[in-house]
PDB file of C-alpha atoms in Angstrom:
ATOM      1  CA  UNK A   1      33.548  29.653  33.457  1.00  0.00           C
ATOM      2  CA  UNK A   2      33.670  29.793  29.531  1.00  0.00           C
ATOM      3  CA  UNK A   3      30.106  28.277  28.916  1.00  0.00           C
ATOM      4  CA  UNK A   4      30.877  27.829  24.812  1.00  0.00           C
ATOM      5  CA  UNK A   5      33.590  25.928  26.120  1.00  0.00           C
ATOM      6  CA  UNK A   6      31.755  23.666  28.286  1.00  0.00           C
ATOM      7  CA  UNK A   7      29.149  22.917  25.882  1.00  0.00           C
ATOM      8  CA  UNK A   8      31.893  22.151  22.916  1.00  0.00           C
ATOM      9  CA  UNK A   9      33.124  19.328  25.635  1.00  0.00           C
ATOM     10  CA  UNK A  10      29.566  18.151  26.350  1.00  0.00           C
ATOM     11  CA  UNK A  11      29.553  17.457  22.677  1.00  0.00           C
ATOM     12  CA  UNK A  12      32.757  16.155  22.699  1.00  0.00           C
ATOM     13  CA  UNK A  13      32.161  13.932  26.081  1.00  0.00           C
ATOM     14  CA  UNK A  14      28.912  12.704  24.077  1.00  0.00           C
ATOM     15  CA  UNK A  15      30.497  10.687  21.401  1.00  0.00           C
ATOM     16  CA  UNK A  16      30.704   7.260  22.191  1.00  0.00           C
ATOM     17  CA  UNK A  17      32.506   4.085  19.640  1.00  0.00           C
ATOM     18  CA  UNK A  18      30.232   2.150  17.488  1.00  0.00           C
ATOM     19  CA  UNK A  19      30.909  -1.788  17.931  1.00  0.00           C
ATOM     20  CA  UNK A  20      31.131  -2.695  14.351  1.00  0.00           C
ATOM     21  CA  UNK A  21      30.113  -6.314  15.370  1.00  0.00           C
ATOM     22  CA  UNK A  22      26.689  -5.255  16.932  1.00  0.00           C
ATOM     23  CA  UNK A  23      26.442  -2.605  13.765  1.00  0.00           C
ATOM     24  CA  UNK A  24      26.825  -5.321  11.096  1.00  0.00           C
ATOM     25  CA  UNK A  25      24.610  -7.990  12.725  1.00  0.00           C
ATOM     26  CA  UNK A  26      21.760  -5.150  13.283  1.00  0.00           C
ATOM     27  CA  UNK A  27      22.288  -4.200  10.176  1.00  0.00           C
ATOM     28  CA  UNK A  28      21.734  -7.772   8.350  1.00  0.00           C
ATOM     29  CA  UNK A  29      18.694  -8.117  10.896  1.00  0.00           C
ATOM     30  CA  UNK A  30      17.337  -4.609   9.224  1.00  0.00           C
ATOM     31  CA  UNK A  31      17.552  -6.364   6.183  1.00  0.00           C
ATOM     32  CA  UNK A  32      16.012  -9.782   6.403  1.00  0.00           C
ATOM     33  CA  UNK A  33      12.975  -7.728   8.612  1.00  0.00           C
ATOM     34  CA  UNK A  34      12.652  -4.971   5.024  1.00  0.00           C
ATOM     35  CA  UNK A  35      12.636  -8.134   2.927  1.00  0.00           C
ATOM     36  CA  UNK A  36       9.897 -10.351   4.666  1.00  0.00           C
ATOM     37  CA  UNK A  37       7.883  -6.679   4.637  1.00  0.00           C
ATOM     38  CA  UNK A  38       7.896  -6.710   1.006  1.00  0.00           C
ATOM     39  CA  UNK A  39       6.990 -10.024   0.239  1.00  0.00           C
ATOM     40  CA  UNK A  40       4.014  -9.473   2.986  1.00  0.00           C
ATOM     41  CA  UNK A  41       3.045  -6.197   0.626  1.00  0.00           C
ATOM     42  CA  UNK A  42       3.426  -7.924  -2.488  1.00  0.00           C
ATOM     43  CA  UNK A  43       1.155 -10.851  -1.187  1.00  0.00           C
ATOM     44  CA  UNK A  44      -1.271  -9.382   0.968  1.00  0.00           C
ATOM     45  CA  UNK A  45      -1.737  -5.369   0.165  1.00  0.00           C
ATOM     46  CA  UNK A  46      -4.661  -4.066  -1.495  1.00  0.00           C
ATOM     47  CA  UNK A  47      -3.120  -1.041  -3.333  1.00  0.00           C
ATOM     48  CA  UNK A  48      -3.949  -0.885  -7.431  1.00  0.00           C
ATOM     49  CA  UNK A  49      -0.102   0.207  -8.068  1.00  0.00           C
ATOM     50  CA  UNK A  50       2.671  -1.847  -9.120  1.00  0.00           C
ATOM     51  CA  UNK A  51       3.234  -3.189  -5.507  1.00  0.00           C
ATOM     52  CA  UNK A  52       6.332  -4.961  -6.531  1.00  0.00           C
ATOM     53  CA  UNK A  53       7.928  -2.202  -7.399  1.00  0.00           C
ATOM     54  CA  UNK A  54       6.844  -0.430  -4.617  1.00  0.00           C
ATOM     55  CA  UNK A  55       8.294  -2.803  -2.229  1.00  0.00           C
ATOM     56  CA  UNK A  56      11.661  -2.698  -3.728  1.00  0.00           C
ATOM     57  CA  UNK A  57      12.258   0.546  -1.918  1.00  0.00           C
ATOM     58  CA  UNK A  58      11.995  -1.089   1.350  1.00  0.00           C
ATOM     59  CA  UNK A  59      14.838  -2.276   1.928  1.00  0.00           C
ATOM     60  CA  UNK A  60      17.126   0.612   0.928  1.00  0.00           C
ATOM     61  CA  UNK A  61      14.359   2.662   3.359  1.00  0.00           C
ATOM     62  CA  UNK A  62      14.937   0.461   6.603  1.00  0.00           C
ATOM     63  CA  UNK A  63      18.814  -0.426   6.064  1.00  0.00           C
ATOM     64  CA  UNK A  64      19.626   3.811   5.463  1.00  0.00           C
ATOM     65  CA  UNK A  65      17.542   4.703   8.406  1.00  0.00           C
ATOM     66  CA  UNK A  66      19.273   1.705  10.459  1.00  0.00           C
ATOM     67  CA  UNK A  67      22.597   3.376   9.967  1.00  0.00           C
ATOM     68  CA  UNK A  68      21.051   7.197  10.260  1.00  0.00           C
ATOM     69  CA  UNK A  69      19.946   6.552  13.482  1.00  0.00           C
ATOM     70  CA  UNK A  70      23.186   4.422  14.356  1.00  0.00           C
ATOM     71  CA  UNK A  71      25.527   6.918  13.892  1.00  0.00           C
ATOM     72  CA  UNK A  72      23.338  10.077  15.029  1.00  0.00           C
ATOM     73  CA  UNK A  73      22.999   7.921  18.486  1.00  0.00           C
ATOM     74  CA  UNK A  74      26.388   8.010  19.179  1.00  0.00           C
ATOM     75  CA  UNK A  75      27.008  11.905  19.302  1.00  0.00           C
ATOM     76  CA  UNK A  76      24.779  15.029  20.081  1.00  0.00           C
ATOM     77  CA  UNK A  77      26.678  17.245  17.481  1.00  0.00           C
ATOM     78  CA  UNK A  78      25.855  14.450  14.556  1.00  0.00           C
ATOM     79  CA  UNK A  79      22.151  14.670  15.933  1.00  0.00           C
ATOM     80  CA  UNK A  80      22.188  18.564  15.887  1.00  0.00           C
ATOM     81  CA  UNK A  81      23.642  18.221  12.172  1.00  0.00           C
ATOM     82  CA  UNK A  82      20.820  15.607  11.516  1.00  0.00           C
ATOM     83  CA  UNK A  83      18.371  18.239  11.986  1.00  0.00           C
ATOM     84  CA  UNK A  84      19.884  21.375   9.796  1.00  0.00           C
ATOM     85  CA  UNK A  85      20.654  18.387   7.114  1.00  0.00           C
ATOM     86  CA  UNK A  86      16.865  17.635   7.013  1.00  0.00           C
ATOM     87  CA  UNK A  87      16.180  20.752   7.062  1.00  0.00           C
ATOM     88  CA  UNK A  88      17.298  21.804   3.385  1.00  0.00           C
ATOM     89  CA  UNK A  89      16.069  17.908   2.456  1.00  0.00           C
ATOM     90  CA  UNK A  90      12.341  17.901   0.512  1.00  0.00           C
ATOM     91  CA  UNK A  91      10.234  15.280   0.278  1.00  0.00           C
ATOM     92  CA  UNK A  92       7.800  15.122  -2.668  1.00  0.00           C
ATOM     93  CA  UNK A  93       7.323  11.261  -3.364  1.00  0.00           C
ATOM     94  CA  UNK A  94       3.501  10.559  -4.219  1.00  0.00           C
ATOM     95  CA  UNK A  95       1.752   8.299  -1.814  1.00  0.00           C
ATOM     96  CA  UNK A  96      -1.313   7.491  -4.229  1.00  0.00           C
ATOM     97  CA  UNK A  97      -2.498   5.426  -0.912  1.00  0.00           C
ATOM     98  CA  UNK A  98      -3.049   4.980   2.547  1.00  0.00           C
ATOM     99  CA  UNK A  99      -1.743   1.376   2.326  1.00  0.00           C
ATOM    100  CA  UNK A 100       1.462   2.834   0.973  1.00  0.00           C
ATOM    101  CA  UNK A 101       2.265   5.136   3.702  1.00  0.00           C
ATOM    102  CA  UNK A 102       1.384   2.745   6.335  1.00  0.00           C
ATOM    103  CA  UNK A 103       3.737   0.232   5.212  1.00  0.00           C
ATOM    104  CA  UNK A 104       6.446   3.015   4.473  1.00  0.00           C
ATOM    105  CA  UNK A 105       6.163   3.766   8.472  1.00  0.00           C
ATOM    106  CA  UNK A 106       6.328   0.632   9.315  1.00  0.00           C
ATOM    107  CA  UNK A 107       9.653   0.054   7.172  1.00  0.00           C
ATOM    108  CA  UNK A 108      10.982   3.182   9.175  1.00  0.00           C
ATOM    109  CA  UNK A 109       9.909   1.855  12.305  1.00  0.00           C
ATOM    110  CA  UNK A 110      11.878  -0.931  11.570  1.00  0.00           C
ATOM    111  CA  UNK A 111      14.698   1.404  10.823  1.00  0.00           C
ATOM    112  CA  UNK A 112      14.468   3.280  14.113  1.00  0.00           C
ATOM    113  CA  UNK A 113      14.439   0.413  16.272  1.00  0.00           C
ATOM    114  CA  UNK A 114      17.213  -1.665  14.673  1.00  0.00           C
ATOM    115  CA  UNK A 115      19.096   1.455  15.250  1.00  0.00           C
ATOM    116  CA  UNK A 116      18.198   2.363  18.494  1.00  0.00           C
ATOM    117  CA  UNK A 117      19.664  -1.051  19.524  1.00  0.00           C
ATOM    118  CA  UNK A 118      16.345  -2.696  20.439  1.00  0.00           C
ATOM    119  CA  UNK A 119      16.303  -5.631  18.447  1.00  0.00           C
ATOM    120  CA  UNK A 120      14.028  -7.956  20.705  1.00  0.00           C
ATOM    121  CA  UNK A 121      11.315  -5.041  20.143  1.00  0.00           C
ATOM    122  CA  UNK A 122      11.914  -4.406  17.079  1.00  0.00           C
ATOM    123  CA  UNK A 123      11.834  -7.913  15.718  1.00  0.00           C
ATOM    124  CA  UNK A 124       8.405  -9.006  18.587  1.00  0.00           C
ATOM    125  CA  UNK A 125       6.705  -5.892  16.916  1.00  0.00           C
ATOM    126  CA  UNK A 126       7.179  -6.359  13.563  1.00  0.00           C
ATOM    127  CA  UNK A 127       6.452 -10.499  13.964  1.00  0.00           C
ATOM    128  CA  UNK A 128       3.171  -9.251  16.025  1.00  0.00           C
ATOM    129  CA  UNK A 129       2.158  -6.810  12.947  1.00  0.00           C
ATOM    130  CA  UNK A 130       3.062  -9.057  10.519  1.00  0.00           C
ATOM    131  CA  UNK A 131       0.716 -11.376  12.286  1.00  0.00           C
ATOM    132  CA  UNK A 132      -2.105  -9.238  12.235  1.00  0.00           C
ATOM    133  CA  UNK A 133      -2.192  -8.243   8.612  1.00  0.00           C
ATOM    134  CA  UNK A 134      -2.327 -12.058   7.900  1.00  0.00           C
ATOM    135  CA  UNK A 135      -4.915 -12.857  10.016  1.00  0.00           C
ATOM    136  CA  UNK A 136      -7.190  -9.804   8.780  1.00  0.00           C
ATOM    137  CA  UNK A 137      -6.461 -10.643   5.485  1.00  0.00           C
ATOM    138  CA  UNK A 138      -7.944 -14.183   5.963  1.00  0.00           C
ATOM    139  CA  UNK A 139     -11.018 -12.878   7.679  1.00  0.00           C
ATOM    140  CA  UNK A 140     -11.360 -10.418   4.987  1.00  0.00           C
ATOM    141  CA  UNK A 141     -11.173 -13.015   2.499  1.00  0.00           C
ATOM    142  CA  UNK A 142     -14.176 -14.858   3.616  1.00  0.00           C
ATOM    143  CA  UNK A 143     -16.297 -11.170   3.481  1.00  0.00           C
ATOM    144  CA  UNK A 144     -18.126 -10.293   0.491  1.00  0.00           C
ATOM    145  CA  UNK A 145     -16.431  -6.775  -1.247  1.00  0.00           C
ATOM    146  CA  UNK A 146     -18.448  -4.900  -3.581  1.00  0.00           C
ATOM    147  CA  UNK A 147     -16.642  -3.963  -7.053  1.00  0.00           C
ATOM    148  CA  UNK A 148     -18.050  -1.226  -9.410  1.00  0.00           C
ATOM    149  CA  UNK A 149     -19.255  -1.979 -12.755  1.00  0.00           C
ATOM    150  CA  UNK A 150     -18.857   0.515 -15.324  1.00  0.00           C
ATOM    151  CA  UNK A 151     -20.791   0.158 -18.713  1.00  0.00           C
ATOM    152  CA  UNK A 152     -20.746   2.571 -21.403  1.00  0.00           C
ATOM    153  CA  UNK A 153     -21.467   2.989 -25.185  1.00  0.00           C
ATOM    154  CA  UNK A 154     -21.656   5.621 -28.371  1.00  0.00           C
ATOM    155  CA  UNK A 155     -24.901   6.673 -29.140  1.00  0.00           C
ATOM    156  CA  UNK A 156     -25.796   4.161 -32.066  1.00  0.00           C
ATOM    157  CA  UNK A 157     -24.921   1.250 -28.826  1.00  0.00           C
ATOM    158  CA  UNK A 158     -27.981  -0.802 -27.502  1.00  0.00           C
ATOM    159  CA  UNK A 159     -29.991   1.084 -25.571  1.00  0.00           C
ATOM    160  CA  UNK A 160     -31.494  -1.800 -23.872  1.00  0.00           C
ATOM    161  CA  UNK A 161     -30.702  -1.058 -20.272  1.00  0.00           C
ATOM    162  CA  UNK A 162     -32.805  -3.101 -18.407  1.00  0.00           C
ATOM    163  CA  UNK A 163     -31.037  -6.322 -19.890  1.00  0.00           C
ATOM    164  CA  UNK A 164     -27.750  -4.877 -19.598  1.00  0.00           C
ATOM    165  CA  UNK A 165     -28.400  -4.620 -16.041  1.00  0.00           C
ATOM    166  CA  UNK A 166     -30.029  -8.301 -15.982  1.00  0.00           C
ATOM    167  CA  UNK A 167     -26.687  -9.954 -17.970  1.00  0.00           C
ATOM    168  CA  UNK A 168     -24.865  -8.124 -14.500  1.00  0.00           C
ATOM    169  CA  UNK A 169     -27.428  -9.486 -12.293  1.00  0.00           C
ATOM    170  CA  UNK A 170     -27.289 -13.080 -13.060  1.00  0.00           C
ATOM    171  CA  UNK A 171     -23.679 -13.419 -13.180  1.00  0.00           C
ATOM    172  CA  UNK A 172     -23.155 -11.597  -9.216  1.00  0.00           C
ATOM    173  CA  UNK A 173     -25.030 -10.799  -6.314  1.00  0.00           C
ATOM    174  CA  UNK A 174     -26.002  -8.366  -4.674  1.00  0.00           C
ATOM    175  CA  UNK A 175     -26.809  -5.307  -7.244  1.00  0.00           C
ATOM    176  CA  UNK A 176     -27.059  -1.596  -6.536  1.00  0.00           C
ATOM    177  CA  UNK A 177     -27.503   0.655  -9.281  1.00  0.00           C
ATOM    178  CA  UNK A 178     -25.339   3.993  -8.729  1.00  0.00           C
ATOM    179  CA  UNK A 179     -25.303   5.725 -11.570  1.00  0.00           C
ATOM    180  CA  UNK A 180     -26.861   6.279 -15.029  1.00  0.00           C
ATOM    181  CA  UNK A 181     -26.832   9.175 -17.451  1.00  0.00           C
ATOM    182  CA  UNK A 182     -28.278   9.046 -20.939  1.00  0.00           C
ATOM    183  CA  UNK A 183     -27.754  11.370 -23.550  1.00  0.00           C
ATOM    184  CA  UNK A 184     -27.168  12.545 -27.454  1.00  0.00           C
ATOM    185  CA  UNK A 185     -23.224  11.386 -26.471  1.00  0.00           C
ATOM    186  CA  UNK A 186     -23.755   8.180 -25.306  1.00  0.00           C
ATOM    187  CA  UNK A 187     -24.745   6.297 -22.332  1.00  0.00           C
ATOM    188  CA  UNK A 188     -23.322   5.342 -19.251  1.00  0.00           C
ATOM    189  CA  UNK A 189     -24.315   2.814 -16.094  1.00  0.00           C
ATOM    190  CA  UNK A 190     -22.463   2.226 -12.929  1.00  0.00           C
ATOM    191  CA  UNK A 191     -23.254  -0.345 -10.838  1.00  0.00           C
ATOM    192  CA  UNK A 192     -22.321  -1.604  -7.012  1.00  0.00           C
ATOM    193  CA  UNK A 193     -22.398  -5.452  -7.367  1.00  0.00           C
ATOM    194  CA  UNK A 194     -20.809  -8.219  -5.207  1.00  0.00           C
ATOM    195  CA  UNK A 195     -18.653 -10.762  -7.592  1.00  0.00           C
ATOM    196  CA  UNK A 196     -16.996 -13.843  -6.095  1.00  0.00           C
ATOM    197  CA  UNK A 197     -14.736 -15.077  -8.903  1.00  0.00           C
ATOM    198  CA  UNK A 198     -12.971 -13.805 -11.649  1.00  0.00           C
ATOM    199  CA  UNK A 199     -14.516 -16.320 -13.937  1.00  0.00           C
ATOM    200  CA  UNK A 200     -18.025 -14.679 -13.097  1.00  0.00           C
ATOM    201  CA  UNK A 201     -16.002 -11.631 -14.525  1.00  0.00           C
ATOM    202  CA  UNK A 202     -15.201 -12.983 -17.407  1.00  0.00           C
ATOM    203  CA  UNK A 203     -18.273 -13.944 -17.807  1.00  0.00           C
ATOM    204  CA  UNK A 204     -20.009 -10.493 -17.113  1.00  0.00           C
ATOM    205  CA  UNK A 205     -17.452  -9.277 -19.605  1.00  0.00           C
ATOM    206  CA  UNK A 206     -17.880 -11.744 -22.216  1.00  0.00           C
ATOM    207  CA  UNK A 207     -22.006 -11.676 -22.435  1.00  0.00           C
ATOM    208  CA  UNK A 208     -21.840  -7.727 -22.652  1.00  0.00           C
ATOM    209  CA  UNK A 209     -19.841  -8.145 -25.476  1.00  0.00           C
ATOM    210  CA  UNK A 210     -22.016 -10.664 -27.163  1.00  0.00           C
ATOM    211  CA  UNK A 211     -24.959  -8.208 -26.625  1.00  0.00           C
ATOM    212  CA  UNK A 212     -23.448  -5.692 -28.278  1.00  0.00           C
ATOM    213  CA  UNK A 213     -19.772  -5.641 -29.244  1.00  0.00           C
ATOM    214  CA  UNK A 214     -19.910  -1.495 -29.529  1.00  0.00           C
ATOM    215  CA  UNK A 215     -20.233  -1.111 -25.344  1.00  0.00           C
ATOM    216  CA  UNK A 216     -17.259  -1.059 -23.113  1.00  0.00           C
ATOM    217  CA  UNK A 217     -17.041  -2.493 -19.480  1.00  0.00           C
ATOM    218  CA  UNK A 218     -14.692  -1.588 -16.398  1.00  0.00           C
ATOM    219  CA  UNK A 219     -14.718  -3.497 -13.445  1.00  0.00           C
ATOM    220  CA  UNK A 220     -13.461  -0.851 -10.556  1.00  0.00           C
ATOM    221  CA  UNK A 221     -12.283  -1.167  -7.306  1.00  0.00           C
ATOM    222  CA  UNK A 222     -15.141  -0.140  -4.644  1.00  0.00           C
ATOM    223  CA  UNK A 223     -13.030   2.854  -3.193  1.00  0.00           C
ATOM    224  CA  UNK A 224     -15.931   3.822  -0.426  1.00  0.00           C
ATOM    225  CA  UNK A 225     -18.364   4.630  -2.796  1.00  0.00           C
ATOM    226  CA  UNK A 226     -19.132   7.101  -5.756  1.00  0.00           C
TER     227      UNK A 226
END
């Protein structure tokens, strides 16, 4: 028996017609999923980049995949070629974040399903995690997040540190000091503090300034600590 020859008409016997139907409505359903995803990143993800921008690419990212796997499912030989055409394929996007890549997966995952064919799933997963990152957002909302405060000036700035950290104090709660170096260049404080509004920001920002106009302040995301 000529074994090449068997195995060219296992590949052969393996292709099987796409329903164009099933393809388009899967396809629409890819689409409508990527869409809600973004608006659920834009809304509710934490990430400091442009997250509107970053969303964008999710629905070019779930609708490709949907027809990758789509077409690769319905012969052995495009699945073999899948894997040499990856091969020579390099990946060197940035994911500056966490959040980032775990919505990216999630838009593939929503790729791979749609084109698997398992749309009930697909779509009861995706309501389900949807679901979740609502809810946790709410309870999160109701927590109290630290934010760093970041307070520098030349060497000719106020030197008074003690009401520097007082202006911070009475405008938050909950203060930490984590860092403070003083030298011939200037000075420099870093505070852990708790701050519930943005006017208490503005605030914070506008009393430094008032103090002395030659400091500088950065409020900074709490990234786990410094």
């Amino acid at each position: 028996m000529d074994k090449s020859l068997t195995f060219e008409q296992f590949l052969a016997s393996t292709s099987s017609e796409i329903s164009m139907y099933g393809f388009l409505i899967n396809l629409v359903i890819s689409g409508m999923l990527a869409i809600i995803l973004s608006k659920v990143y834009v809304r509710y993800g934490k990430a400091l980049s442009n997250r509107y921008a970053f969303s964008r690419n999710f629905v070019m990212l779930t609708m490709t995949i949907m027809v990758i796997i789509t077409i690769v499912k319905s012969s052995l030989a495009l699945s073999l070629g899948l894997v040499g055409a990856l091969s020579i394929v390099r990946y060197r996007t940035a994911i500056k974040e966490p959040e980032e890549l775990a919505y990216t997966f999630l838009a593939i995952a929503i790729g791979l399903g749609m084109g698997a064919d398992q749309v009930m799933v697909t779509v009861s997963s995706f309501v389900t995690i949807v679901l979740v990152i609502i809810v946790r957002q709410r309870i999160r909302e109701d927590e109290l997040e630290f934010i760093n405060i970041r307070i520098a000036g030349a060497p000719e700035s106020s030197k008074d540190i003690t009401r520097l950290i007082q202006i911070v104090e009475n405008n938050s709660n909950g203060l930490e000091l984590k860092r403070m170096n003083d030298s011939s260049d200037g000075f420099e404080i870093l505070l852990s503090t708790v701050i519930t509004s943005y006017e208490s920001m503005i605030k914070i920002k506008t009393e430094l300034s008032n103090f002395d106009k030659k400091i500088s302040v950065s409020f900074l995301e709490n990234m786990g600590g410094v």
